[in-house]
Every structure is written in structure tokens, then in C-alpha cells.
Amino acid sequence: MLELKNLCKSYGRHIALSNLSLTIPDGALYGLVGPNGAGKTTAIKLISGIMLPDRGEILFDNVNLVKEERSAKETVGYVPDVLGIYDDMTVFEYMVFFASTYGLTGYIARKKIEILLEQVGMTDKKDFYLNELSRGMQQKLCVARALIHDPALIIMDEPASGLDPRARYELKELLQELNSGGKTVLLSSHILSEVSEICTDIGIIEGGKIIISGSVEEILDKVEGANPIKIKVLNNENSALEILKNNKKVRILSVDNGYFMVYFDGRKLDEAKLLEDLVRNNVLVSEFIREPGSLESFFIKVTNHSNESVIFSNEY
Ligand SMILES: Nc1ncnc2c1ncn2[C@@H]1O[C@H](COP(=O)(O)OP(=O)(O)OP(=O)(O)O)[C@@H](O)[C@H]1O
């Protein structure tokens, strides 16, 4: 289990992380999602040991990675977003070089490298020079490089950025395969839909703090719940309004171009009951649509609208 406890990091007077706490269960494929400047890269650099926190702890299976540098190096496999300046090396030579930094040499290193290149689907590229690789191939090689010492935790910053749909699909397959092989994976992204496709768990970060963390289902449920239900009725508008007003799950209600816009705190079953209530009272409902969730709408909910009570349109 990876535990971040009250992590703080400032750049000069700018606070990038402020008491960030987070628990990532063993075997999770965890996506850290947030807008530009939220603190994702900073958190990832701290966990991978590239930078030290000003305060706070990073524990992996109760070992303090901030204090125990050697354990940190063994535990974490950091996948950089670029290969570095090694253009005159072949893929195989590049892997041999990184194997040697972990004390792996000779036959054992060569065997390990062959297995890893096979795992990331790059056996046929082993004699390619690095500058001959596509972005997707470079990304896979970075993953292979990070796996050289068989770490329990793999960390990647924005791994899908700049990849075409096919390369993204291959990356997803690779990460899910690593994850089902027992590795805990942490990746960052600013695109919620991208992360929700790949990950088992999500944490949303903003302003250097975790706003919410949980399984993909839990988070998407909450994100979706932040969007209004659009309801169009063909008759009995006044009855519809009374029913909506009296429903305890309705948080905000307004009318927009003939649609009732209903901000609703209930879950799917509550939505179904609301629809049933309208129909039972002879209201003809022609549309009843919950917009798909977006990270933006969720931010609005948690930052601006949490105390808002029901607002009724002037038209009624
Ligand atoms: N070296 C630095 N010096 C000063 N401020 C920095 C530095 N690196 C990051 N910051 C600031 O710290 C905050 C967090 O940055 P960070 O790069 O961790 O965010 P991020 O979520 O990864 O953003 P992005 O998605 O844009 O990469 C931002 O406000 C950023 O401007």
C-alpha cells in the first residue's frame, strides 16, 4: 500500500502541494487527475524520489521512502516522459545501460532485457537507434526501462500525452497487464475520460490537495451526479414543477428553453423514481437526460455550489 501523509512542497514562495494525503491500495491502477498546475508532476516527482518533500511522509508497505533511499530505489520504477539524450544508442544498448545502473550485467541482464522487450512488444526493435522510434515505441521502451529492477510500484507522468489512439490502446493493454501481474501503477493525467478507461481507482487533485479519491465507479457516479438532468414535459408543467419542488433529492431547479434543469443529488434508482413519479401524475415526459459527467462540472460542484439551495426560475 502506498501512503502519502501530509505532503508539502513549495517552490520558493509558491505552494505546490499543501498537506496532500492519499492512500493507494496494493495492486491498484491509480490515476491522479487534475487540471494544469494542480500539483500532479510535483507529487509524482516526490514519490519517485526525484525531489524531496518539505514535510510529510511517503510510505510503501510501511517503509518510509523519503528516509530510506535504497528501499525507494528498489520499490519504485519511474517512467520518464522522454528517453533522454541517448540518440546514438540502440534499444538494446539503452536497456543494457540502465540495467547496469541497478547492478545487472552479463547474461542475467541480457535475459532480463529480452523478456522485458518481449513484454512491451519491442523485440523486433532491439537494434533500432532511439531516434528511429515513434513516440509510442519510446513510451514502451521507457516502461521497459522502469521495469528493469522488478519494482513493486510503477509511476508515470502523463503517459498517454502525444500518443495516437493505437499507441494509447497498446499502452492501456500494457499497464493493465502489468497491473494484473501484481504491480501497483500510479499515473497522472488531466483528462478524466482517459484515466477512467485505464484505471481501477482515481484521485482528483486541485490546488495541491486531493479533493476526492476512490474507485472509478464511485468517482464517476459523483462526477455524473454533478450534472443536471434535463427534463422536457409535454403537458401539466405546473404538476411537474410541484413534483420536482417536493423531491428531497432536487438541489437546484431552473428552466432553460422549455427544459427543466434539475441538479439532483440522488443515484440512478432515485432518478428512476423521479421519472416514475412524474409519469404517475399524468405528466408526459418526452426527454429525461443526465448529461455525461465531466471533470469541470465536478470542480464546479465541489468548489462553488456546495451550499447552494434550490433556485427556482422567474417564470414560475
Ligand atoms: N520549478 C518550479 N518553480 C516554480 N513553480 C513551479 C515549479 N514547478 C511547478 N511549479 C508550480 O507548482 C504548481 C504545481 O505544478 P505541477 O507541475 O506539479 O502541476 P501539474 O498538475 O503537473 O501541472 P501540468 O498538468 O500543467 O503539468 C504550479 O502552480 C506550477 O506553476
PDB file of C-alpha atoms in Angstrom, residues 3-254:
ATOM      1  CA  GLU A   3       0.501   6.150   1.661  1.00  0.00           C
ATOM      2  CA  LEU A   4       1.190   9.840   1.197  1.00  0.00           C
ATOM      3  CA  LYS A   5       0.833  11.653   4.507  1.00  0.00           C
ATOM      4  CA  ASN A   6       0.560  15.435   4.702  1.00  0.00           C
ATOM      5  CA  LEU A   7       2.974  16.040   1.838  1.00  0.00           C
ATOM      6  CA  CYS A   8       4.009  19.666   1.467  1.00  0.00           C
ATOM      7  CA  LYS A   9       6.161  21.141  -1.289  1.00  0.00           C
ATOM      8  CA  SER A  10       6.807  24.762  -2.204  1.00  0.00           C
ATOM      9  CA  TYR A  11       8.837  26.324  -4.992  1.00  0.00           C
ATOM     10  CA  GLY A  12      10.119  29.492  -3.352  1.00  0.00           C
ATOM     11  CA  ARG A  13       7.007  31.168  -2.024  1.00  0.00           C
ATOM     12  CA  HIS A  14       4.676  29.208  -4.307  1.00  0.00           C
ATOM     13  CA  ILE A  15       2.928  26.316  -2.540  1.00  0.00           C
ATOM     14  CA  ALA A  16       2.585  23.410  -4.992  1.00  0.00           C
ATOM     15  CA  LEU A  17       1.383  20.744  -2.529  1.00  0.00           C
ATOM     16  CA  SER A  18      -0.356  21.526   0.712  1.00  0.00           C
ATOM     17  CA  ASN A  19      -0.796  18.640   3.184  1.00  0.00           C
ATOM     18  CA  LEU A  20      -1.566  16.187   0.411  1.00  0.00           C
ATOM     19  CA  SER A  21      -2.677  12.850   1.842  1.00  0.00           C
ATOM     20  CA  LEU A  22      -3.615   9.815  -0.185  1.00  0.00           C
ATOM     21  CA  THR A  23      -3.752   6.035   0.151  1.00  0.00           C
ATOM     22  CA  ILE A  24      -3.312   3.797  -2.871  1.00  0.00           C
ATOM     23  CA  PRO A  25      -4.170   0.149  -2.256  1.00  0.00           C
ATOM     24  CA  ASP A  26      -1.793  -2.629  -3.339  1.00  0.00           C
ATOM     25  CA  GLY A  27      -2.472  -3.749  -6.877  1.00  0.00           C
ATOM     26  CA  ALA A  28      -4.388  -0.585  -7.841  1.00  0.00           C
ATOM     27  CA  LEU A  29      -4.041   1.045 -11.224  1.00  0.00           C
ATOM     28  CA  TYR A  30      -4.399   4.553  -9.888  1.00  0.00           C
ATOM     29  CA  GLY A  31      -4.966   7.707 -11.932  1.00  0.00           C
ATOM     30  CA  LEU A  32      -4.115  11.087 -10.429  1.00  0.00           C
ATOM     31  CA  VAL A  33      -6.280  13.557 -12.336  1.00  0.00           C
ATOM     32  CA  GLY A  34      -6.277  17.328 -12.200  1.00  0.00           C
ATOM     33  CA  PRO A  35      -6.032  20.477 -14.285  1.00  0.00           C
ATOM     34  CA  ASN A  36      -2.776  22.161 -15.293  1.00  0.00           C
ATOM     35  CA  GLY A  37      -0.830  23.334 -12.270  1.00  0.00           C
ATOM     36  CA  ALA A  38      -2.771  21.142  -9.813  1.00  0.00           C
ATOM     37  CA  GLY A  39       0.402  19.525  -8.469  1.00  0.00           C
ATOM     38  CA  LYS A  40       0.439  16.160 -10.275  1.00  0.00           C
ATOM     39  CA  THR A  41       4.029  16.344 -11.529  1.00  0.00           C
ATOM     40  CA  THR A  42       5.225  17.580  -8.159  1.00  0.00           C
ATOM     41  CA  ALA A  43       3.526  14.658  -6.377  1.00  0.00           C
ATOM     42  CA  ILE A  44       4.978  12.196  -8.891  1.00  0.00           C
ATOM     43  CA  LYS A  45       8.479  13.637  -8.552  1.00  0.00           C
ATOM     44  CA  LEU A  46       8.262  13.298  -4.774  1.00  0.00           C
ATOM     45  CA  ILE A  47       7.065   9.687  -4.896  1.00  0.00           C
ATOM     46  CA  SER A  48       9.710   8.727  -7.437  1.00  0.00           C
ATOM     47  CA  GLY A  49      12.421  10.321  -5.306  1.00  0.00           C
ATOM     48  CA  ILE A  50      13.444  12.930  -7.897  1.00  0.00           C
ATOM     49  CA  MET A  51      12.651  15.649  -5.327  1.00  0.00           C
ATOM     50  CA  LEU A  52      12.288  15.646  -1.559  1.00  0.00           C
ATOM     51  CA  PRO A  53       9.156  16.958   0.188  1.00  0.00           C
ATOM     52  CA  ASP A  54       9.441  19.936   2.541  1.00  0.00           C
ATOM     53  CA  ARG A  55       7.338  17.975   5.014  1.00  0.00           C
ATOM     54  CA  GLY A  56       5.326  14.772   5.134  1.00  0.00           C
ATOM     55  CA  GLU A  57       5.832  11.066   4.620  1.00  0.00           C
ATOM     56  CA  ILE A  58       5.738   8.654   1.704  1.00  0.00           C
ATOM     57  CA  LEU A  59       5.254   5.082   2.923  1.00  0.00           C
ATOM     58  CA  PHE A  60       5.190   1.947   0.794  1.00  0.00           C
ATOM     59  CA  ASP A  61       4.222  -1.123   2.804  1.00  0.00           C
ATOM     60  CA  ASN A  62       5.195   0.894   5.894  1.00  0.00           C
ATOM     61  CA  VAL A  63       8.719   1.682   4.607  1.00  0.00           C
ATOM     62  CA  ASN A  64       9.432   5.408   4.609  1.00  0.00           C
ATOM     63  CA  LEU A  65      10.654   6.102   1.060  1.00  0.00           C
ATOM     64  CA  VAL A  66      11.759   9.651   1.936  1.00  0.00           C
ATOM     65  CA  LYS A  67      14.202   8.404   4.558  1.00  0.00           C
ATOM     66  CA  GLU A  68      15.199   5.061   3.075  1.00  0.00           C
ATOM     67  CA  GLU A  69      16.731   5.930  -0.254  1.00  0.00           C
ATOM     68  CA  ARG A  70      17.823   2.378  -1.085  1.00  0.00           C
ATOM     69  CA  SER A  71      14.323   0.947  -0.485  1.00  0.00           C
ATOM     70  CA  ALA A  72      12.884   3.761  -2.566  1.00  0.00           C
ATOM     71  CA  LYS A  73      15.172   2.891  -5.478  1.00  0.00           C
ATOM     72  CA  GLU A  74      14.224  -0.797  -5.260  1.00  0.00           C
ATOM     73  CA  THR A  75      10.498  -0.191  -4.830  1.00  0.00           C
ATOM     74  CA  VAL A  76       9.785   2.464  -7.442  1.00  0.00           C
ATOM     75  CA  GLY A  77      10.039   2.238 -11.210  1.00  0.00           C
ATOM     76  CA  TYR A  78       9.725   5.736 -12.640  1.00  0.00           C
ATOM     77  CA  VAL A  79       8.695   6.018 -16.276  1.00  0.00           C
ATOM     78  CA  PRO A  80      10.035   9.325 -17.608  1.00  0.00           C
ATOM     79  CA  ASP A  81       8.174  11.055 -20.419  1.00  0.00           C
ATOM     80  CA  VAL A  82      11.328  11.301 -22.555  1.00  0.00           C
ATOM     81  CA  LEU A  83      14.126   8.824 -23.222  1.00  0.00           C
ATOM     82  CA  GLY A  84      16.933  11.320 -22.558  1.00  0.00           C
ATOM     83  CA  ILE A  85      19.841  12.157 -24.823  1.00  0.00           C
ATOM     84  CA  TYR A  86      20.989   8.739 -25.956  1.00  0.00           C
ATOM     85  CA  ASP A  87      20.305   9.007 -29.699  1.00  0.00           C
ATOM     86  CA  ASP A  88      23.462   7.143 -30.668  1.00  0.00           C
ATOM     87  CA  MET A  89      22.395   4.020 -28.736  1.00  0.00           C
ATOM     88  CA  THR A  90      20.274   1.143 -29.921  1.00  0.00           C
ATOM     89  CA  VAL A  91      17.248  -0.009 -27.933  1.00  0.00           C
ATOM     90  CA  PHE A  92      19.220  -2.982 -26.601  1.00  0.00           C
ATOM     91  CA  GLU A  93      22.248  -0.855 -25.632  1.00  0.00           C
ATOM     92  CA  TYR A  94      19.945   1.594 -23.865  1.00  0.00           C
ATOM     93  CA  MET A  95      18.462  -1.223 -21.783  1.00  0.00           C
ATOM     94  CA  VAL A  96      21.934  -2.631 -21.033  1.00  0.00           C
ATOM     95  CA  PHE A  97      22.986   0.799 -19.778  1.00  0.00           C
ATOM     96  CA  PHE A  98      20.016   1.129 -17.402  1.00  0.00           C
ATOM     97  CA  ALA A  99      20.382  -2.494 -16.247  1.00  0.00           C
ATOM     98  CA  SER A 100      23.971  -1.700 -15.252  1.00  0.00           C
ATOM     99  CA  THR A 101      22.769   1.197 -13.068  1.00  0.00           C
ATOM    100  CA  TYR A 102      20.965  -1.443 -10.989  1.00  0.00           C
ATOM    101  CA  GLY A 103      23.999  -3.749 -10.929  1.00  0.00           C
ATOM    102  CA  LEU A 104      22.595  -6.109 -13.571  1.00  0.00           C
ATOM    103  CA  THR A 105      25.208  -7.193 -16.122  1.00  0.00           C
ATOM    104  CA  GLY A 106      26.191 -10.071 -18.433  1.00  0.00           C
ATOM    105  CA  TYR A 107      23.886 -12.974 -19.205  1.00  0.00           C
ATOM    106  CA  ILE A 108      21.360 -12.151 -16.445  1.00  0.00           C
ATOM    107  CA  ALA A 109      20.952  -8.609 -17.760  1.00  0.00           C
ATOM    108  CA  ARG A 110      20.627  -9.764 -21.396  1.00  0.00           C
ATOM    109  CA  LYS A 111      17.988 -12.366 -20.479  1.00  0.00           C
ATOM    110  CA  LYS A 112      16.029  -9.843 -18.412  1.00  0.00           C
ATOM    111  CA  ILE A 113      16.164  -7.289 -21.240  1.00  0.00           C
ATOM    112  CA  GLU A 114      14.924  -9.850 -23.770  1.00  0.00           C
ATOM    113  CA  ILE A 115      11.980 -10.698 -21.502  1.00  0.00           C
ATOM    114  CA  LEU A 116      11.104  -7.024 -20.990  1.00  0.00           C
ATOM    115  CA  LEU A 117      11.357  -6.112 -24.678  1.00  0.00           C
ATOM    116  CA  GLU A 118       9.105  -9.075 -25.421  1.00  0.00           C
ATOM    117  CA  GLN A 119       6.664  -7.910 -22.724  1.00  0.00           C
ATOM    118  CA  VAL A 120       6.374  -4.403 -24.194  1.00  0.00           C
ATOM    119  CA  GLY A 121       6.232  -5.753 -27.761  1.00  0.00           C
ATOM    120  CA  MET A 122       9.592  -4.369 -28.909  1.00  0.00           C
ATOM    121  CA  THR A 123      11.701  -7.467 -29.560  1.00  0.00           C
ATOM    122  CA  ASP A 124      11.836  -6.653 -33.272  1.00  0.00           C
ATOM    123  CA  LYS A 125      13.038  -3.109 -32.478  1.00  0.00           C
ATOM    124  CA  LYS A 126      16.032  -4.090 -30.332  1.00  0.00           C
ATOM    125  CA  ASP A 127      18.594  -2.965 -32.940  1.00  0.00           C
ATOM    126  CA  PHE A 128      16.796   0.298 -33.764  1.00  0.00           C
ATOM    127  CA  TYR A 129      18.515   3.542 -32.783  1.00  0.00           C
ATOM    128  CA  LEU A 130      16.478   5.564 -30.294  1.00  0.00           C
ATOM    129  CA  ASN A 131      15.942   8.416 -32.753  1.00  0.00           C
ATOM    130  CA  GLU A 132      14.278   5.925 -35.122  1.00  0.00           C
ATOM    131  CA  LEU A 133      11.476   5.158 -32.641  1.00  0.00           C
ATOM    132  CA  SER A 134       7.967   6.602 -32.773  1.00  0.00           C
ATOM    133  CA  ARG A 135       6.547   8.342 -29.687  1.00  0.00           C
ATOM    134  CA  GLY A 136       4.541   5.210 -28.809  1.00  0.00           C
ATOM    135  CA  MET A 137       7.623   2.982 -29.099  1.00  0.00           C
ATOM    136  CA  GLN A 138       9.637   5.416 -26.967  1.00  0.00           C
ATOM    137  CA  GLN A 139       6.937   5.264 -24.312  1.00  0.00           C
ATOM    138  CA  LYS A 140       7.024   1.448 -24.290  1.00  0.00           C
ATOM    139  CA  LEU A 141      10.806   1.499 -24.013  1.00  0.00           C
ATOM    140  CA  CYS A 142      10.521   3.884 -21.049  1.00  0.00           C
ATOM    141  CA  VAL A 143       8.186   1.353 -19.398  1.00  0.00           C
ATOM    142  CA  ALA A 144      10.642  -1.499 -20.098  1.00  0.00           C
ATOM    143  CA  ARG A 145      13.453   0.604 -18.643  1.00  0.00           C
ATOM    144  CA  ALA A 146      11.440   1.295 -15.482  1.00  0.00           C
ATOM    145  CA  LEU A 147      10.806  -2.445 -15.024  1.00  0.00           C
ATOM    146  CA  ILE A 148      14.464  -3.488 -15.170  1.00  0.00           C
ATOM    147  CA  HIS A 149      14.777  -3.961 -11.382  1.00  0.00           C
ATOM    148  CA  ASP A 150      11.303  -5.502 -10.997  1.00  0.00           C
ATOM    149  CA  PRO A 151       9.829  -2.690  -8.859  1.00  0.00           C
ATOM    150  CA  ALA A 152       6.547  -3.150  -6.977  1.00  0.00           C
ATOM    151  CA  LEU A 153       5.347   0.354  -7.873  1.00  0.00           C
ATOM    152  CA  ILE A 154       5.371   1.912 -11.365  1.00  0.00           C
ATOM    153  CA  ILE A 155       4.935   5.685 -11.663  1.00  0.00           C
ATOM    154  CA  MET A 156       4.218   7.606 -14.868  1.00  0.00           C
ATOM    155  CA  ASP A 157       3.555  11.294 -15.528  1.00  0.00           C
ATOM    156  CA  GLU A 158       1.015  11.934 -18.325  1.00  0.00           C
ATOM    157  CA  PRO A 159       1.916   8.693 -20.139  1.00  0.00           C
ATOM    158  CA  ALA A 160      -0.786   8.995 -22.780  1.00  0.00           C
ATOM    159  CA  SER A 161       0.063  12.524 -23.889  1.00  0.00           C
ATOM    160  CA  GLY A 162       1.148  12.736 -27.503  1.00  0.00           C
ATOM    161  CA  LEU A 163       0.127   9.163 -28.305  1.00  0.00           C
ATOM    162  CA  ASP A 164      -2.153   8.311 -31.217  1.00  0.00           C
ATOM    163  CA  PRO A 165      -5.250   6.171 -30.471  1.00  0.00           C
ATOM    164  CA  ARG A 166      -3.496   2.895 -31.355  1.00  0.00           C
ATOM    165  CA  ALA A 167      -0.441   3.641 -29.191  1.00  0.00           C
ATOM    166  CA  ARG A 168      -2.782   4.717 -26.388  1.00  0.00           C
ATOM    167  CA  TYR A 169      -4.665   1.437 -26.661  1.00  0.00           C
ATOM    168  CA  GLU A 170      -1.386  -0.521 -26.553  1.00  0.00           C
ATOM    169  CA  LEU A 171      -0.254   1.463 -23.511  1.00  0.00           C
ATOM    170  CA  LYS A 172      -3.544   0.718 -21.774  1.00  0.00           C
ATOM    171  CA  GLU A 173      -3.138  -3.020 -22.510  1.00  0.00           C
ATOM    172  CA  LEU A 174       0.439  -2.953 -21.216  1.00  0.00           C
ATOM    173  CA  LEU A 175      -0.454  -1.146 -17.991  1.00  0.00           C
ATOM    174  CA  GLN A 176      -3.397  -3.446 -17.335  1.00  0.00           C
ATOM    175  CA  GLU A 177      -1.159  -6.469 -17.950  1.00  0.00           C
ATOM    176  CA  LEU A 178       1.467  -5.152 -15.506  1.00  0.00           C
ATOM    177  CA  ASN A 179      -1.249  -4.433 -13.009  1.00  0.00           C
ATOM    178  CA  SER A 180      -2.771  -7.887 -13.241  1.00  0.00           C
ATOM    179  CA  GLY A 181       0.768  -9.257 -12.770  1.00  0.00           C
ATOM    180  CA  GLY A 182       0.701  -7.655  -9.304  1.00  0.00           C
ATOM    181  CA  LYS A 183       2.322  -4.251  -9.859  1.00  0.00           C
ATOM    182  CA  THR A 184       0.760  -1.160  -8.353  1.00  0.00           C
ATOM    183  CA  VAL A 185       0.637   1.543 -11.023  1.00  0.00           C
ATOM    184  CA  LEU A 186       0.253   5.295 -10.485  1.00  0.00           C
ATOM    185  CA  LEU A 187      -0.172   7.586 -13.468  1.00  0.00           C
ATOM    186  CA  SER A 188      -1.196  11.193 -13.915  1.00  0.00           C
ATOM    187  CA  SER A 189      -3.399  12.857 -16.483  1.00  0.00           C
ATOM    188  CA  HIS A 190      -5.521  15.959 -16.916  1.00  0.00           C
ATOM    189  CA  ILE A 191      -8.129  14.044 -18.922  1.00  0.00           C
ATOM    190  CA  LEU A 192     -10.688  12.260 -16.766  1.00  0.00           C
ATOM    191  CA  SER A 193     -12.120  10.095 -19.556  1.00  0.00           C
ATOM    192  CA  GLU A 194      -8.648   8.845 -20.453  1.00  0.00           C
ATOM    193  CA  VAL A 195      -7.949   7.802 -16.875  1.00  0.00           C
ATOM    194  CA  SER A 196     -11.363   6.291 -16.275  1.00  0.00           C
ATOM    195  CA  GLU A 197     -10.791   3.980 -19.264  1.00  0.00           C
ATOM    196  CA  ILE A 198      -7.475   2.686 -17.950  1.00  0.00           C
ATOM    197  CA  CYS A 199      -7.578   2.859 -14.159  1.00  0.00           C
ATOM    198  CA  THR A 200      -9.239   0.988 -11.302  1.00  0.00           C
ATOM    199  CA  ASP A 201      -9.020   3.966  -8.910  1.00  0.00           C
ATOM    200  CA  ILE A 202      -8.888   7.741  -9.317  1.00  0.00           C
ATOM    201  CA  GLY A 203      -7.789  10.665  -7.181  1.00  0.00           C
ATOM    202  CA  ILE A 204      -8.766  14.190  -8.180  1.00  0.00           C
ATOM    203  CA  ILE A 205      -6.195  16.828  -7.273  1.00  0.00           C
ATOM    204  CA  GLU A 206      -6.621  20.598  -7.351  1.00  0.00           C
ATOM    205  CA  GLY A 207      -4.559  23.364  -5.797  1.00  0.00           C
ATOM    206  CA  GLY A 208      -2.103  20.843  -4.325  1.00  0.00           C
ATOM    207  CA  LYS A 209      -4.786  18.913  -2.407  1.00  0.00           C
ATOM    208  CA  ILE A 210      -6.726  15.729  -3.060  1.00  0.00           C
ATOM    209  CA  ILE A 211     -10.408  16.626  -3.454  1.00  0.00           C
ATOM    210  CA  ILE A 212     -11.657  13.076  -3.703  1.00  0.00           C
ATOM    211  CA  SER A 213     -10.247   9.586  -4.129  1.00  0.00           C
ATOM    212  CA  GLY A 214     -11.892   6.234  -4.735  1.00  0.00           C
ATOM    213  CA  SER A 215     -12.758   3.552  -7.244  1.00  0.00           C
ATOM    214  CA  VAL A 216     -13.575   4.646 -10.804  1.00  0.00           C
ATOM    215  CA  GLU A 217     -17.234   3.698 -10.297  1.00  0.00           C
ATOM    216  CA  GLU A 218     -17.543   5.803  -7.132  1.00  0.00           C
ATOM    217  CA  ILE A 219     -15.899   8.847  -8.692  1.00  0.00           C
ATOM    218  CA  LEU A 220     -17.771   8.727 -11.995  1.00  0.00           C
ATOM    219  CA  ASP A 221     -21.016   8.342 -10.084  1.00  0.00           C
ATOM    220  CA  LYS A 222     -20.210  11.537  -8.185  1.00  0.00           C
ATOM    221  CA  VAL A 223     -18.985  13.378 -11.271  1.00  0.00           C
ATOM    222  CA  GLU A 224     -22.097  12.397 -13.188  1.00  0.00           C
ATOM    223  CA  GLY A 225     -24.228  13.472 -10.257  1.00  0.00           C
ATOM    224  CA  ALA A 226     -22.796  16.981 -10.615  1.00  0.00           C
ATOM    225  CA  ASN A 227     -24.536  17.439 -13.964  1.00  0.00           C
ATOM    226  CA  PRO A 228     -28.166  18.436 -14.300  1.00  0.00           C
ATOM    227  CA  ILE A 229     -30.904  16.164 -15.531  1.00  0.00           C
ATOM    228  CA  LYS A 230     -32.654  17.815 -18.476  1.00  0.00           C
ATOM    229  CA  ILE A 231     -36.376  17.109 -18.410  1.00  0.00           C
ATOM    230  CA  LYS A 232     -38.805  18.084 -21.155  1.00  0.00           C
ATOM    231  CA  VAL A 233     -42.519  17.714 -20.427  1.00  0.00           C
ATOM    232  CA  LEU A 234     -45.322  17.990 -22.993  1.00  0.00           C
ATOM    233  CA  ASN A 235     -48.209  18.862 -20.612  1.00  0.00           C
ATOM    234  CA  ASN A 236     -49.033  19.578 -16.944  1.00  0.00           C
ATOM    235  CA  GLU A 237     -45.971  21.769 -16.375  1.00  0.00           C
ATOM    236  CA  ASN A 238     -47.327  23.013 -13.042  1.00  0.00           C
ATOM    237  CA  SER A 239     -47.762  19.466 -11.710  1.00  0.00           C
ATOM    238  CA  ALA A 240     -44.250  18.650 -12.882  1.00  0.00           C
ATOM    239  CA  LEU A 241     -42.896  21.698 -11.061  1.00  0.00           C
ATOM    240  CA  GLU A 242     -44.670  20.710  -7.801  1.00  0.00           C
ATOM    241  CA  ILE A 243     -43.303  17.165  -8.005  1.00  0.00           C
ATOM    242  CA  LEU A 244     -39.773  18.440  -8.620  1.00  0.00           C
ATOM    243  CA  LYS A 245     -40.011  21.036  -5.819  1.00  0.00           C
ATOM    244  CA  ASN A 246     -41.179  18.397  -3.358  1.00  0.00           C
ATOM    245  CA  ASN A 247     -38.487  15.879  -4.240  1.00  0.00           C
ATOM    246  CA  LYS A 248     -35.874  15.970  -1.456  1.00  0.00           C
ATOM    247  CA  LYS A 249     -33.053  14.984  -3.812  1.00  0.00           C
ATOM    248  CA  VAL A 250     -33.577  18.059  -6.009  1.00  0.00           C
ATOM    249  CA  ARG A 251     -30.908  20.603  -5.103  1.00  0.00           C
ATOM    250  CA  ILE A 252     -31.287  23.247  -7.815  1.00  0.00           C
ATOM    251  CA  LEU A 253     -34.119  23.681 -10.268  1.00  0.00           C
ATOM    252  CA  SER A 254     -34.412  26.090 -13.152  1.00  0.00           C
TER     253      SER A 254
END
